[in-house]
XYZ file of C-alpha atoms in Angstrom:
712
model
C 0.000 0.000 0.000
C 1.419 3.380 -1.059
C 1.775 6.037 1.620
C 1.538 9.710 0.588
C 2.408 12.313 3.213
C 2.731 16.077 2.720
C 4.952 18.391 4.738
C 3.561 21.223 6.883
C 5.708 23.440 9.147
C 3.832 24.412 12.323
C 6.074 26.484 14.595
C 9.658 26.972 15.787
C 11.001 26.935 19.343
C 14.629 27.053 20.578
C 17.299 24.373 19.999
C 15.988 20.960 21.147
C 17.533 17.820 22.643
C 16.689 14.208 21.806
C 13.146 13.071 22.812
C 11.845 16.440 24.049
C 8.524 16.535 22.145
C 5.369 14.574 22.973
C 1.761 14.471 21.757
C -0.836 14.673 24.545
C -3.629 12.065 24.347
C -6.617 12.999 22.160
C -9.902 13.851 23.908
C -12.049 12.174 21.241
C -11.377 9.306 18.843
C -10.514 11.464 15.808
C -9.964 14.887 17.435
C -6.675 16.792 17.153
C -3.952 16.486 19.779
C -1.948 19.109 21.633
C 1.863 19.187 21.214
C 4.250 19.642 24.168
C 7.872 20.537 23.390
C 10.822 21.743 25.505
C 14.045 23.438 24.376
C 17.572 24.386 25.493
C 16.257 27.717 26.869
C 14.319 25.685 29.447
C 10.961 26.763 27.990
C 8.174 24.147 27.895
C 5.641 25.049 25.182
C 2.260 23.407 24.623
C 0.224 24.328 21.550
C -2.672 23.119 19.417
C -3.614 23.784 15.792
C -6.651 25.869 14.870
C -7.446 26.864 11.253
C -3.842 26.145 10.247
C -2.387 28.360 13.004
C -0.423 27.229 16.064
C -2.398 28.406 19.127
C -0.412 28.300 22.411
C -1.986 26.531 25.408
C 0.819 27.499 27.791
C 4.480 28.513 27.783
C 6.779 28.383 30.823
C 9.496 30.866 31.755
C 13.094 30.211 30.585
C 15.407 28.177 32.802
C 18.022 25.424 32.628
C 18.340 23.386 29.398
C 15.738 20.577 29.142
C 17.365 17.236 28.283
C 14.300 14.911 28.082
C 10.496 14.902 28.263
C 8.033 12.144 29.127
C 4.301 11.859 29.734
C 2.826 10.282 32.848
C -0.260 9.989 35.008
C -2.001 7.550 37.328
C -2.092 3.976 36.002
C -5.269 3.363 33.961
C -5.876 7.091 33.256
C -4.829 9.179 30.204
C -1.073 9.897 30.353
C -1.350 13.691 30.015
C 0.967 15.038 32.713
C 4.196 16.479 31.271
C 7.526 15.668 32.968
C 10.815 17.328 31.989
C 14.348 17.056 33.393
C 16.903 19.887 33.628
C 20.247 19.279 35.320
C 19.444 16.975 38.242
C 15.892 18.316 38.631
C 12.590 16.835 37.391
C 9.546 19.093 36.968
C 5.936 18.109 36.302
C 3.218 20.175 34.579
C -0.486 19.555 34.027
C -1.873 19.784 30.490
C -2.991 23.359 31.330
C 0.560 24.381 32.329
C 0.295 24.352 36.129
C 3.513 23.107 37.761
C 2.644 20.418 40.327
C 6.080 18.836 40.893
C 9.650 19.998 41.494
C 11.860 17.078 42.449
C 15.590 17.426 43.088
C 17.330 14.074 42.475
C 20.604 15.339 44.051
C 22.725 13.568 41.436
C 26.297 14.699 40.802
C 25.694 14.442 37.021
C 22.900 15.877 34.867
C 19.944 13.617 34.057
C 20.025 12.598 30.388
C 17.255 9.955 30.270
C 13.853 9.786 31.954
C 10.866 7.428 32.157
C 7.629 7.885 34.128
C 5.159 5.097 34.937
C 2.387 5.866 37.440
C 4.050 6.845 40.734
C 7.419 5.455 39.564
C 10.114 7.770 38.248
C 13.204 6.317 36.541
C 16.141 8.646 35.820
C 19.607 8.065 34.378
C 22.702 10.264 34.431
C 25.881 9.287 32.529
C 26.617 6.059 34.462
C 23.972 6.126 37.241
C 20.424 4.732 37.242
C 17.949 5.723 39.994
C 14.389 4.571 40.624
C 12.079 6.655 42.812
C 8.538 5.779 43.897
C 6.444 8.752 45.118
C 9.757 10.701 45.094
C 11.332 8.254 47.564
C 14.565 6.428 46.651
C 13.952 2.783 45.681
C 16.743 1.348 43.525
C 20.210 2.336 42.333
C 22.547 0.849 39.716
C 26.017 1.836 38.470
C 26.480 0.960 34.782
C 29.770 -0.158 33.226
C 29.400 2.347 30.361
C 27.385 5.471 29.536
C 23.582 5.136 29.630
C 21.921 6.658 26.539
C 18.235 5.872 27.181
C 15.819 4.003 29.449
C 12.401 2.396 29.132
C 10.312 0.155 31.405
C 8.254 -2.928 30.637
C 4.973 -3.657 32.352
C 3.003 -6.773 31.429
C 0.689 -9.334 32.963
C 3.354 -11.965 32.249
C 6.006 -9.965 34.155
C 5.790 -9.822 37.971
C 6.906 -6.154 38.249
C 8.208 -3.196 36.253
C 11.393 -4.142 34.406
C 13.772 -1.269 33.537
C 15.889 -1.657 30.360
C 18.965 0.557 29.895
C 20.571 1.322 26.520
C 24.328 1.487 27.171
C 27.145 2.775 24.947
C 29.082 -0.527 25.047
C 26.592 -2.132 22.568
C 24.517 -3.701 25.343
C 20.934 -3.431 26.648
C 21.005 -4.013 30.421
C 17.872 -5.509 32.004
C 17.562 -4.741 35.724
C 15.712 -6.288 38.625
C 15.633 -3.908 41.573
C 19.196 -2.640 42.032
C 20.759 -5.716 40.425
C 21.624 -6.550 36.826
C 19.332 -9.389 35.741
C 21.071 -9.981 32.368
C 22.294 -8.061 29.336
C 21.514 -8.268 25.613
C 24.182 -7.739 22.949
C 23.087 -5.477 20.074
C 24.928 -4.731 16.774
C 25.801 -1.073 17.561
C 25.808 1.436 20.453
C 22.060 1.821 21.257
C 20.938 5.466 21.339
C 17.158 5.153 21.819
C 14.595 2.688 23.241
C 10.832 2.551 22.697
C 8.115 0.083 23.721
C 6.732 -1.691 20.638
C 3.260 -1.725 22.227
C 2.505 1.393 24.273
C -0.195 -0.412 26.299
C 2.371 -2.830 27.709
C 4.080 -5.994 26.522
C 7.546 -7.450 26.532
C 8.886 -6.157 23.199
C 11.365 -3.276 23.016
C 12.509 -1.417 19.893
C 16.045 -0.048 19.834
C 17.926 2.249 17.455
C 21.720 2.524 17.276
C 24.121 5.406 16.632
C 25.243 3.656 13.420
C 21.700 3.581 11.999
C 20.435 0.057 12.781
C 17.004 -0.821 14.236
C 15.978 -3.984 16.076
C 13.261 -5.579 18.189
C 13.964 -7.705 21.265
C 11.540 -9.658 23.423
C 12.414 -9.338 27.107
C 11.782 -12.310 29.361
C 12.307 -12.906 33.075
C 15.725 -14.544 32.641
C 16.711 -13.932 29.022
C 15.766 -12.128 25.816
C 15.216 -13.086 22.182
C 15.996 -10.915 19.140
C 12.913 -10.894 16.865
C 14.433 -8.967 13.912
C 17.124 -6.470 12.939
C 17.209 -3.907 10.108
C 20.723 -2.995 8.905
C 21.958 0.287 7.467
C 23.291 -0.680 4.014
C 22.657 2.806 2.579
C 24.784 4.395 5.351
C 22.084 6.781 6.547
C 22.461 8.690 9.829
C 22.242 7.355 13.379
C 18.834 6.834 15.015
C 17.771 9.622 17.412
C 14.087 8.826 17.959
C 11.539 6.044 17.368
C 7.755 5.860 17.795
C 5.049 3.346 16.897
C 1.738 4.431 15.320
C -0.631 3.025 12.695
C -0.101 5.727 10.043
C -0.837 3.393 7.100
C -4.221 2.466 8.608
C -3.995 -1.319 8.249
C -4.614 -2.007 11.949
C -0.936 -2.797 12.656
C 1.393 -0.320 14.381
C 4.049 1.048 12.036
C 7.522 2.144 13.136
C 8.383 5.841 12.764
C 12.106 6.619 12.753
C 14.032 9.924 12.945
C 17.753 10.019 12.067
C 20.541 12.518 12.743
C 20.985 13.227 9.004
C 17.385 14.513 8.753
C 15.836 11.328 7.345
C 12.283 10.488 8.485
C 11.197 6.893 7.768
C 8.026 4.854 8.145
C 8.383 1.060 8.337
C 5.277 -1.086 7.842
C 4.649 -4.821 8.240
C 3.504 -7.150 5.458
C 2.315 -10.713 6.043
C 5.840 -11.476 7.308
C 6.882 -10.174 10.713
C 9.856 -8.277 9.178
C 9.457 -4.483 8.724
C 9.693 -2.941 5.238
C 10.348 0.711 4.368
C 7.097 2.347 3.179
C 7.917 6.061 3.250
C 10.986 8.303 3.434
C 11.367 12.074 3.659
C 14.573 14.081 4.202
C 14.636 17.248 6.323
C 17.655 19.579 6.304
C 18.630 18.988 9.949
C 18.669 16.183 12.505
C 15.310 14.883 13.745
C 15.390 14.949 17.568
C 11.807 13.769 18.283
C 9.122 11.902 16.352
C 5.491 11.134 17.207
C 2.501 9.680 15.382
C -0.944 11.222 15.871
C -3.487 13.766 14.657
C -2.414 17.425 14.958
C -3.240 19.642 11.957
C -6.766 18.530 11.037
C -9.299 16.131 12.529
C -9.410 12.597 11.085
C -6.068 13.026 9.263
C -3.154 11.125 10.820
C 0.369 12.472 10.570
C 3.994 11.970 11.538
C 5.067 14.883 13.731
C 8.792 15.687 13.997
C 10.919 18.155 15.939
C 14.330 19.103 14.555
C 17.554 20.256 16.236
C 16.866 23.986 15.610
C 13.341 23.639 17.047
C 11.157 23.343 13.942
C 7.969 21.360 14.566
C 7.002 19.793 11.239
C 4.113 17.518 10.311
C 3.995 14.972 7.493
C 0.237 14.749 7.088
C -1.994 12.270 5.254
C -4.393 15.144 4.399
C -4.507 15.528 0.573
C -3.142 18.902 -0.579
C -5.509 20.586 -3.018
C -3.942 21.815 -6.260
C -5.175 25.307 -7.195
C -7.077 25.692 -10.459
C -5.091 27.559 -13.137
C -6.746 29.425 -16.053
C -4.208 30.827 -18.481
C -1.873 33.032 -16.409
C -4.507 33.450 -13.682
C -4.268 31.400 -10.492
C -7.478 30.826 -8.549
C -6.983 30.538 -4.817
C -9.379 29.634 -2.067
C -10.184 32.393 0.467
C -8.353 30.366 3.123
C -5.134 30.299 1.036
C -5.452 34.013 0.196
C -5.811 34.998 3.851
C -2.778 32.815 4.718
C -0.637 34.536 2.057
C -1.774 37.997 3.228
C -0.964 37.152 6.870
C 2.489 35.828 5.871
C 3.209 38.954 3.765
C 2.266 41.213 6.693
C 4.458 39.154 9.069
C 7.376 39.311 6.601
C 7.096 43.128 6.368
C 7.122 43.413 10.186
C 10.217 41.205 10.394
C 12.011 43.255 7.728
C 11.259 46.439 9.685
C 12.605 44.833 12.884
C 15.807 43.767 11.092
C 16.360 47.303 9.726
C 15.778 48.853 13.179
C 18.135 46.297 14.763
C 20.859 47.055 12.187
C 20.541 50.796 12.781
C 20.792 50.321 16.557
C 23.842 48.076 16.103
C 25.566 50.635 13.838
C 24.932 53.411 16.379
C 26.116 51.369 19.372
C 29.218 50.078 17.507
C 30.356 53.678 16.935
C 29.750 54.622 20.576
C 32.823 54.886 22.830
C 31.012 53.393 25.861
C 29.458 50.360 24.124
C 30.908 46.914 24.851
C 30.888 44.327 22.065
C 29.413 40.983 23.170
C 30.379 37.782 21.388
C 27.212 36.004 20.184
C 26.797 32.568 21.756
C 25.713 29.645 19.580
C 25.420 25.937 20.264
C 27.056 23.219 18.153
C 25.661 19.723 17.843
C 28.689 17.616 16.875
C 29.421 13.908 16.511
C 32.719 12.162 15.741
C 32.160 8.445 15.145
C 33.962 5.543 13.510
C 32.046 4.009 10.574
C 32.507 0.256 10.505
C 31.715 -0.127 6.768
C 34.604 1.902 5.357
C 36.899 2.300 8.442
C 36.624 6.100 8.367
C 35.596 8.694 10.935
C 32.435 10.679 10.260
C 32.428 14.229 11.656
C 28.997 15.873 11.736
C 28.576 19.510 12.781
C 25.199 21.201 13.151
C 24.594 24.849 14.081
C 21.248 26.689 14.596
C 22.297 29.450 12.142
C 23.899 29.135 8.700
C 27.577 28.103 8.685
C 29.868 30.538 6.849
C 33.038 28.446 6.859
C 34.797 25.622 8.667
C 38.548 25.271 9.167
C 39.972 21.806 9.865
C 43.436 21.508 11.395
C 45.201 18.292 12.351
C 48.594 17.568 13.917
C 48.532 13.980 12.579
C 48.420 12.752 8.954
C 44.776 12.087 7.955
C 42.994 11.720 4.606
C 39.825 13.687 3.814
C 37.300 11.511 1.971
C 34.522 12.660 -0.373
C 30.972 12.836 1.052
C 28.071 12.927 -1.427
C 25.850 15.043 0.869
C 28.538 17.702 1.309
C 28.172 20.599 -1.162
C 30.745 22.905 0.509
C 33.798 24.076 -1.469
C 37.016 22.758 0.077
C 40.462 24.324 -0.301
C 43.744 23.066 1.156
C 46.592 25.169 2.522
C 50.222 24.112 2.579
C 51.429 23.076 6.037
C 54.793 23.003 7.778
C 54.594 19.514 9.228
C 58.087 19.498 10.751
C 58.484 22.506 13.079
C 54.892 22.928 14.320
C 53.331 19.532 13.605
C 50.690 20.730 11.147
C 49.656 17.944 8.763
C 46.304 19.264 7.550
C 44.785 22.692 6.994
C 41.538 22.589 5.023
C 38.810 25.217 4.686
C 35.195 24.415 3.799
C 33.238 27.381 2.418
C 29.548 26.594 2.772
C 26.713 27.486 0.457
C 23.940 29.784 1.711
C 21.704 28.392 4.485
C 23.904 25.348 5.213
C 23.318 24.515 8.889
C 24.636 20.934 8.832
C 27.988 19.709 7.523
C 29.195 16.118 7.241
C 32.871 15.223 6.680
C 34.788 11.950 6.513
C 38.396 11.447 7.549
C 40.622 8.376 7.723
C 43.492 8.143 10.182
C 46.645 5.988 10.219
C 47.066 3.634 13.163
C 50.112 4.406 15.266
C 49.916 8.154 14.546
C 47.937 9.947 17.230
C 47.058 13.535 18.060
C 44.212 16.050 17.763
C 41.848 17.111 14.982
C 40.462 20.628 15.495
C 37.388 22.123 13.826
C 36.955 25.931 13.839
C 33.274 26.703 13.107
C 32.343 30.237 11.959
C 28.607 30.891 11.471
C 27.056 33.804 9.544
C 26.690 35.984 12.653
C 27.678 39.588 13.410
C 30.058 40.388 15.028
C 32.129 37.516 13.571
C 32.677 34.730 16.082
C 34.181 31.250 15.982
C 34.007 28.138 18.160
C 36.640 25.407 18.313
C 35.876 21.712 18.775
C 38.642 19.164 19.440
C 38.593 15.435 18.604
C 41.204 12.949 19.741
C 42.760 10.644 17.114
C 43.866 7.655 19.210
C 46.906 5.397 18.521
C 44.614 2.457 17.578
C 41.905 4.695 16.124
C 40.474 2.194 13.609
C 39.525 -0.341 16.299
C 35.973 -0.855 17.497
C 34.584 -2.612 20.577
C 33.135 -6.075 19.964
C 31.484 -8.707 22.173
C 33.826 -11.605 21.352
C 36.835 -12.565 19.208
C 38.009 -15.650 17.304
C 40.202 -17.657 19.743
C 41.660 -19.890 16.982
C 43.755 -17.170 15.312
C 47.554 -17.106 15.841
C 48.026 -14.516 18.600
C 50.962 -12.370 19.736
C 51.115 -11.545 23.436
C 52.298 -8.448 25.322
C 52.498 -8.405 29.141
C 53.160 -5.455 31.438
C 53.969 -5.735 35.123
C 54.676 -2.728 37.368
C 53.719 -0.568 40.317
C 50.618 0.984 38.739
C 47.025 1.166 39.965
C 43.949 -0.196 38.165
C 42.857 3.405 37.425
C 46.265 4.245 35.895
C 46.397 1.321 33.452
C 42.724 1.936 32.578
C 43.565 5.575 31.704
C 46.367 4.307 29.405
C 43.945 1.937 27.617
C 41.434 4.820 27.235
C 44.250 6.869 25.665
C 45.115 4.040 23.207
C 41.744 2.652 22.139
C 38.346 4.168 21.225
C 35.001 3.220 22.816
C 36.485 2.500 26.256
C 34.484 4.123 29.118
C 36.467 6.870 30.844
C 35.221 5.741 34.249
C 37.359 3.001 35.828
C 35.305 -0.251 35.747
C 33.981 -1.754 38.984
C 35.736 -4.908 40.188
C 39.385 -5.871 40.325
C 40.022 -6.682 36.643
C 38.414 -6.157 33.254
C 38.571 -7.622 29.717
C 37.763 -5.725 26.519
C 37.626 -7.088 22.949
C 38.236 -5.028 19.799
C 38.384 -5.619 16.061
C 40.100 -3.511 13.401
C 37.441 -2.090 11.038
C 39.971 -1.776 8.182
C 41.760 -5.143 8.308
C 39.550 -7.324 10.521
C 42.375 -8.154 12.986
C 41.543 -8.284 16.702
C 42.712 -7.364 20.230
C 41.980 -8.843 23.642
C 42.907 -6.523 26.550
C 42.840 -7.898 30.129
C 44.246 -5.864 32.984
C 44.110 -5.260 36.730
C 46.219 -3.487 39.361
C 49.923 -4.059 38.592
C 49.327 -6.263 35.522
C 48.202 -5.907 31.908
C 47.932 -8.577 29.183
C 47.250 -7.775 25.525
C 46.775 -10.270 22.677
C 46.478 -9.537 18.955
C 46.847 -11.405 15.666
C 48.565 -8.320 14.185
C 52.192 -7.761 15.232
C 51.973 -4.018 14.363
C 49.131 -3.580 16.889
C 51.296 -5.132 19.632
C 54.191 -2.827 18.592
C 51.972 0.297 18.813
C 50.612 -0.795 22.219
C 54.134 -1.430 23.553
C 55.429 1.975 22.394
C 52.448 4.012 23.632
C 51.981 2.226 26.976
C 55.690 2.463 27.832
C 55.660 6.189 26.901
C 52.599 6.808 29.139
C 54.233 4.902 32.034
C 57.458 6.913 31.607
C 55.445 10.157 31.910
C 54.213 8.931 35.316
C 57.755 7.740 36.231
C 56.533 4.152 36.582
C 58.953 1.307 35.846
C 57.436 -1.380 33.600
C 58.586 -4.938 33.151
C 57.572 -5.636 29.523
C 57.558 -9.147 28.062
C 56.194 -10.377 24.757
C 55.624 -13.618 22.921
C 55.625 -13.267 19.120
C 53.885 -15.867 16.969
C 55.518 -15.980 13.504
C 52.358 -17.540 12.004
C 50.483 -14.303 12.777
C 52.516 -12.418 10.117
C 51.408 -14.678 7.253
C 47.863 -14.633 8.729
C 47.826 -10.778 8.617
C 49.238 -10.748 5.065
C 46.446 -13.107 3.979
C 43.897 -10.702 5.535
C 45.437 -7.769 3.617
C 45.614 -9.818 0.358
C 41.996 -9.435 -0.957
C 42.022 -5.664 -0.297
C 45.423 -5.195 -1.928
C 44.492 -7.321 -4.941
C 41.259 -5.374 -5.438
C 43.000 -1.968 -5.186
C 45.782 -2.992 -7.621
C 43.173 -4.190 -10.124
C 41.157 -0.952 -9.678
C 44.293 1.186 -10.249
C 45.140 -0.872 -13.358
C 41.622 -0.434 -14.782
C 41.664 3.336 -14.109
C 45.019 3.633 -15.929
C 43.492 1.943 -18.997
C 40.355 4.137 -19.204
C 41.909 7.092 -21.116
C 43.662 4.850 -23.662
C 40.485 2.801 -24.263
C 38.384 5.956 -24.707
C 40.885 7.241 -27.261
C 40.663 3.951 -29.178
C 36.876 4.097 -29.061
C 36.854 7.641 -30.516
C 39.403 6.655 -33.187
C 37.521 3.527 -34.291
C 34.014 4.932 -33.880
C 32.846 2.139 -31.556
C 34.152 -0.367 -29.008
C 32.858 -3.597 -30.605
C 36.353 -4.751 -31.612
C 37.570 -4.741 -27.967
C 37.634 -7.909 -25.857
C 34.738 -8.187 -23.303
C 37.038 -7.308 -20.363
C 38.019 -3.955 -21.915
C 34.432 -3.237 -22.992
C 33.246 -3.699 -19.395
C 35.979 -1.266 -18.208
C 34.628 1.342 -20.660
C 31.018 0.694 -19.599
C 31.903 1.019 -15.906
C 34.418 3.878 -16.346
C 32.312 6.451 -14.464
C 31.791 4.220 -11.404
C 35.448 3.070 -11.461
C 36.720 6.672 -11.495
C 34.285 7.657 -8.742
C 35.409 4.759 -6.547
C 39.081 5.538 -7.187
C 38.474 9.205 -6.320
C 36.658 8.243 -3.112
C 39.636 6.201 -1.903
C 42.646 8.512 -2.091
C 45.921 6.940 -1.017
C 44.185 3.593 -0.359
C 46.979 1.646 -2.066
C 49.647 3.689 -0.268
C 47.880 2.919 3.019
C 48.033 -0.841 2.354
C 51.711 -0.599 1.292
C 52.396 1.281 4.543
C 50.743 -1.457 6.599
C 52.829 -4.182 4.929
C 56.013 -2.113 5.440
C 55.159 -1.630 9.145
C 54.514 -5.358 9.447
C 57.992 -6.132 8.079
C 59.744 -3.591 10.326
C 57.768 -4.646 13.441
C 58.367 -8.366 12.878
C 62.151 -7.911 12.904
C 62.092 -5.133 15.545
C 60.902 -7.670 18.126
C 63.851 -9.876 17.079
C 66.245 -6.948 17.540
C 67.020 -6.524 13.806
C 66.834 -3.390 11.669
C 65.504 -4.272 8.211
C 64.906 -0.815 6.743
C 67.359 -1.736 3.955
C 65.009 -4.578 2.933
C 62.034 -2.217 2.401
C 63.056 -1.298 -1.179
C 63.257 -5.026 -2.121
C 59.801 -5.575 -0.638
C 58.317 -2.634 -2.579
C 59.668 -4.213 -5.804
C 57.755 -7.406 -4.961
C 54.608 -5.327 -4.316
C 54.959 -3.665 -7.750
C 54.673 -7.169 -9.309
C 52.388 -8.407 -6.562
C 52.056 -12.088 -5.836
C 50.965 -13.347 -2.394
C 53.280 -16.376 -2.352
C 56.355 -14.268 -3.281
C 55.485 -11.845 -0.477
C 55.025 -14.683 2.050
C 58.408 -16.140 1.013
C 60.074 -12.752 1.425
C 58.637 -12.344 4.960
C 59.714 -15.872 5.965
C 63.360 -15.171 5.062
C 65.579 -15.006 8.179
């Protein structure tokens, strides 16, 4: 069944956080619903729609930034009380705007997730979960990694409310009281949770920061994954999910909002797997999504709130096309009055802008006036993409971005992004004296508020990437954001590794505390929680997104053991950990056990990538010559099928080659490092052998390369 939805913009509030908009329950079966939304200014706004205009019900005074919103009420009654959290405080409002609750949770960290069920209040700060009943402390739990969201299950089959936490370490933690009942492994860091059935049940929907969606059924002692939807098209991460029957087939559909502005509706056919039925792209990240009836009675819609505070509806109401006679356009009285009202509003705004400019000019020439730097917020995200082993940097600003300057003190490659229309220019850098390896400027087109970049780092080279963001504001102002490029930056946390691979071992023994060695591991590897884990020892598993090699890190007070099937990884760990220990003046006893089989194993893992890149480079070299032949002969029929296919695919081959700058050089560098590291552990310097190895790579053959590496 086809789904046709039309966009309508309702109103704009301040900058919003994730899950800060809710639809209040409808009074009648098909009547319109009121919208409650909170922003970074601390203002809670409730409005309804009347004759196409947003009519406010109430609006609170500004205060601390609102991080989350939820609806609550007595069990069995309409859930129409509005709860918001700011800092460590939770406030409650009635649907008319009267504040009936101010509850101070007295947490050291700000609340970033909230769930209300009857008299029960569940709040989460970065690592802490608290459960209150009638504002009295009930349960407490300290999570091993950051908590991103919380929901609670209530069902006749379940004896009590079951809280489920979405944690950054790719795990959903199911609690019972103050204890961990069990955890569920999910394919990415979960960013949002939603009950599949709002009336209760045991099924929970989750969305991940890398754009995957899944459904799990929670039991008393364990959980079952019902289905998972991948992210093959590399869309943005999931920020919000809701369930609502927008298609009208009696089955709840899944509404999804992503951080790249994509709004999706997934429906269910006869199979229990969801299928994409509708997609619409907004220009900024979608922070909240709800299904309901807002604009007009009897017409369902998908309501979204974006980062800059726009409340937008995708309505099922058919949009009437105006009748056109010759050059004359006939408009309904309703449309005419709308246009007149908008024209009058536009004139008023233009007058305000002119007055504001005049006042600014006068005050800027005054000797007593003080210039204030305009403050603006930046919504930024720096994440490792598993598919292509690159880092995605997303920057979003409430006003248009004028330009962005990227500076890095480590060698990194900038990759092409299709969605990015900014003009990039590179400046020459002095890499030796002041450690500048990259200076790139992005000049943005008009009204660009969101910018997405991709960079690829080299393992073993670590430092800082800095982004200087300048929006189109007067007076000119700039904000700097810093991102750490870690020594093993292309590694990602995983739940388990393959124990049958040939592993190299590195052991450290010394007078260091558990917190100290944990801080060194945080410095080396991404996705490790900054907080020192509870307990006496901990084990983390990682895999390399570029090569597929793996690491097992186990450490405790005074001891650290690291295993990897890549000798270069062990070499980087040894160098960085010993340097960090030297800074603290801690003596380390370092021992290692090198498995020679691991070198040939790593070369075999590099082989398919290297072979593919060499073939791609060879094909790209042939394109110009083949095109010249084709022009000379008039057609390409005389060419062998292999060459004809190169001509047919020339555009895609060139695009792929352009998207992967220095890919071949990167692989050559890895093989060179492997050679140097293998003999470094044996106490030999083989830099003289590198030129011989590069000759073998020029006429690449895996067996010749394996023979070369096995030479003493």
